[in-house]
Each structure stands twice: as structure tokens, then as C-alpha cells.
Short mmCIF file of C-alpha atoms in Angstrom, two decimals:
data_model
loop_
_atom_site.label_atom_id
_atom_site.label_comp_id
_atom_site.label_asym_id
_atom_site.label_seq_id
_atom_site.Cartn_x
_atom_site.Cartn_y
_atom_site.Cartn_z
CA MET A 241 280.23 190.30 -162.38
CA THR A 242 278.30 187.21 -161.42
CA THR A 243 278.31 186.84 -157.47
CA ASN A 244 277.46 183.14 -155.79
CA PRO A 245 273.93 184.00 -153.89
CA PHE A 246 274.69 181.00 -151.71
CA GLY A 247 277.89 181.69 -150.33
CA ARG A 248 277.08 183.97 -147.49
CA ARG A 249 274.67 181.96 -146.16
CA ARG A 250 277.08 179.55 -146.25
CA GLU A 251 278.83 181.34 -143.86
CA LEU A 252 276.51 182.17 -141.96
CA LEU A 253 275.52 178.74 -141.86
CA THR A 254 278.56 177.43 -140.22
CA MET A 255 279.05 180.53 -137.88
CA ALA A 256 276.16 179.60 -136.40
CA LEU A 257 277.13 175.98 -136.39
CA ASP A 258 280.00 176.98 -134.96
CA PHE A 259 278.52 179.19 -132.37
CA ARG A 260 275.81 176.91 -131.37
CA ARG A 261 279.24 174.14 -130.74
CA GLY A 262 280.29 176.97 -128.41
CA LEU A 263 277.69 177.12 -126.54
CA ARG A 264 277.43 173.58 -125.86
CA THR A 265 280.78 173.34 -124.47
CA TRP A 266 280.61 176.76 -122.55
CA ARG A 267 277.28 175.08 -121.28
CA GLY A 268 278.56 171.85 -120.35
CA GLU A 269 281.39 172.84 -118.49
CA ARG A 270 278.91 174.76 -115.76
CA PRO A 271 275.79 174.43 -114.28
CA PHE A 272 274.61 176.40 -116.86
CA TRP A 273 270.43 175.38 -115.56
CA ALA A 274 271.07 175.90 -112.13
CA GLY A 275 272.24 179.58 -112.98
CA LEU A 276 268.60 179.80 -115.16
CA PHE A 277 266.28 179.13 -112.61
CA THR A 278 267.97 181.10 -109.73
CA CYS A 279 267.73 183.86 -112.31
CA THR A 280 264.24 183.09 -112.83
CA ALA A 281 263.41 183.42 -110.18
CA GLY A 282 264.89 186.64 -109.31
CA LEU A 283 262.55 188.15 -111.89
CA PRO A 284 258.84 187.75 -110.70
CA ILE A 285 260.05 188.22 -106.71
CA LEU A 286 261.34 191.78 -108.43
CA TYR A 287 258.43 192.41 -110.98
CA TRP A 288 255.08 191.94 -108.53
CA PRO A 289 256.16 194.55 -105.87
CA TYR A 290 256.45 197.12 -108.58
CA ALA A 291 253.65 196.40 -111.02
CA ASN A 292 250.52 198.09 -110.86
CA ILE A 293 247.86 196.00 -112.86
CA ASP A 294 244.69 197.33 -114.21
CA LEU A 295 241.78 195.08 -114.19
CA GLY A 296 238.79 196.51 -116.09
CA GLY A 297 239.09 199.98 -114.33
CA VAL A 298 240.45 198.60 -110.75
CA PRO A 299 243.43 199.14 -109.95
CA LEU A 300 245.31 196.09 -108.47
CA ALA A 301 248.78 196.37 -106.77
CA LEU A 302 250.82 193.74 -104.96
CA SER A 303 252.81 196.91 -103.44
CA THR A 304 254.16 196.03 -99.18
CA THR A 305 255.71 197.82 -97.29
CA SER A 306 258.68 195.59 -97.62
CA GLY A 307 259.36 196.49 -101.49
CA VAL A 308 263.01 196.90 -100.50
CA GLY A 309 263.40 193.31 -99.02
CA SER A 310 262.01 192.22 -102.68
CA LEU A 311 263.92 194.51 -104.22
CA ALA A 312 267.02 193.53 -102.30
CA ILE A 313 266.32 189.52 -102.67
CA GLY A 314 265.59 189.74 -106.43
CA ILE A 315 268.93 191.38 -107.40
CA LEU A 316 270.16 189.02 -104.86
CA LEU A 317 269.09 185.74 -106.89
CA LEU A 318 270.39 187.17 -110.33
CA ALA A 319 273.25 188.02 -109.68
CA LEU A 320 273.71 183.83 -107.73
CA GLY A 321 272.77 183.32 -111.28
CA ALA A 322 275.25 184.82 -112.77
CA THR A 323 277.82 183.63 -110.28
CA LEU A 324 276.98 180.06 -111.20
CA TRP A 325 277.76 180.83 -115.19
CA TYR A 326 281.15 182.93 -115.04
CA ARG A 327 282.39 181.19 -111.32
CA PRO A 328 280.77 177.66 -111.50
CA HIS A 329 283.86 177.03 -108.64
CA PHE A 330 281.13 178.57 -105.99
CA ARG A 331 278.62 176.38 -107.22
CA VAL A 332 277.91 175.07 -103.21
CA PHE A 333 277.58 178.69 -101.53
CA ALA A 334 275.42 180.29 -104.72
CA GLY A 335 272.93 176.96 -104.28
CA CYS A 336 272.55 177.18 -100.44
CA ALA A 337 271.80 181.13 -101.08
CA THR A 338 269.82 180.56 -103.42
CA LEU A 339 268.02 178.04 -101.34
CA LEU A 340 268.07 180.56 -98.74
CA LEU A 341 266.80 183.54 -100.37
CA SER A 342 264.07 181.56 -101.46
CA LEU A 343 262.70 180.22 -98.39
CA ILE A 344 263.00 184.36 -97.28
CA SER A 345 261.04 185.64 -100.19
CA PHE A 346 258.42 183.92 -99.42
CA PRO A 347 257.08 185.74 -96.48
CA VAL A 348 259.29 188.20 -97.54
CA ALA A 349 258.17 188.76 -101.10
CA ASN A 350 254.49 188.71 -101.91
CA PHE A 351 254.53 184.69 -101.42
CA GLY A 352 257.74 184.25 -103.40
CA GLY A 353 256.39 186.36 -106.50
CA LEU A 354 253.48 184.48 -106.32
CA PHE A 355 254.55 181.04 -105.88
CA LEU A 356 256.88 181.20 -109.17
CA GLY A 357 260.50 182.62 -107.56
CA VAL A 358 259.77 180.40 -104.43
CA VAL A 359 259.56 177.51 -106.89
CA SER A 360 262.51 178.32 -109.13
CA GLY A 361 264.71 179.06 -106.57
CA LEU A 362 264.35 175.45 -105.09
CA LEU A 363 264.59 174.44 -108.06
CA GLY A 364 267.52 176.27 -109.29
CA GLY A 365 269.39 175.99 -105.98
CA SER A 366 269.11 172.25 -105.79
CA LEU A 367 270.51 172.14 -109.25
CA ALA A 368 273.17 174.48 -107.98
CA CYS A 369 274.22 171.79 -105.07
CA ALA A 370 273.55 168.45 -106.67
CA TRP A 371 275.79 169.60 -109.54
CA MET A 372 279.41 168.07 -110.47
CA PRO A 373 281.83 169.39 -112.97
CA PRO A 374 282.94 167.23 -115.49
CA ALA A 375 285.35 164.82 -115.06
CA ALA A 376 289.08 165.51 -116.24
CA GLN A 377 289.28 163.51 -119.78
CA GLU A 378 292.26 160.72 -119.23
CA GLN A 379 294.52 159.66 -122.27
CA SER A 380 294.04 156.51 -123.54
CA THR A 381 296.89 155.01 -124.14
CA PRO A 382 297.31 152.93 -128.23
CA ALA A 383 295.50 149.63 -128.58
CA ASN A 384 298.70 148.07 -129.59
CA ASP A 385 300.14 149.44 -126.63
CA ARG A 386 297.44 148.03 -124.09
CA THR A 387 297.43 144.53 -125.42
CA THR A 388 301.22 144.47 -125.24
CA THR A 389 301.15 145.33 -121.38
CA ALA A 390 298.22 143.27 -120.94
CA ALA A 391 300.32 140.06 -122.62
CA THR A 392 303.52 141.34 -120.44
CA ALA A 393 301.32 141.56 -117.24
CA GLY A 394 299.69 138.20 -117.65
CA GLU A 395 303.19 136.46 -118.58
CA GLY A 396 304.59 137.40 -114.98
CA GLY A 397 303.23 134.88 -113.11
CA GLY A 398 302.34 136.94 -110.49
CA GLY A 399 298.69 134.99 -110.41
CA THR A 400 297.32 133.59 -106.96
#
């Protein structure tokens, strides 16, 4: 019984290429980078108020009284990022909400996750507001039909 050792590898390669093409198509139809930056903005805002860092035996905690505010802003930014990916027609609402939450996180959530959340949120919100859906591709007429139509239109004598 002889088996082809490269058969499974080729199958995996074609599956990977199909997945990559599908992901590229999916990314092209929605504000992918805006959603990624928006989700990235929520992570440092969520992390810093609840992190306990030990620097050489000295505990460092950025806990504030606004831990609930940080939690709410971080979760909302993650939800807005997912909204941008899965409901691209809400892009303007999600972009404006991302911009507002990022600005609000500056005084509420430890300088907006030590400036990482603010910068990423402003970038993601701006990208979401600026993104336009791809234009629907028009069906083009075959080349021989276009030349016939252009010649017929020129023979009409309807010029100025």
C-alpha cells in the first residue's frame, strides 16, 4: 500500500488559499481596520484599572474609583468594533460612538488606557466614519456591442 505524502499537504495548501481569498473578500466588504482599531482601543482601557503590577517588590496599581466607568467604556468599544465588522451599515453611528467614548475615556479611565486606548479609538472611529462601501460593479457590455453602439450613435448626425 503506497500513499502519497504530498497529497494531504496540497489539500491543506488549497484550503489555506481558499480561506485567505475568502478572508480578503470579507475584509474588503466592511470597515475591517476601523473595527480592529476600535477593539484594540477597548483592551487597554479594560486592562489598566484591574492590573496589579509588581515592580521590584513595590506593588503598582492603577485602580481608581472609576473602575466601573473603565469597564463600561472598554466593553462598549469592543462591542462597537464587532458591530463594525458584522453590521457595516451602522458604520457612522459606531464611528461617532467610538470617537465619543475614546474622548470620554481620557478623564475617566486612567488617561484612556495610558493614551493607548484614546489614540487607537480616535483612529478607529475616524476610519469608521470615513469608510465607504465598495461600489457595485456595473455589468459591462461586450466589446463588439460597444463599437456597434458608438458607430450607430455617430451616424445619427445629431452633433452640434
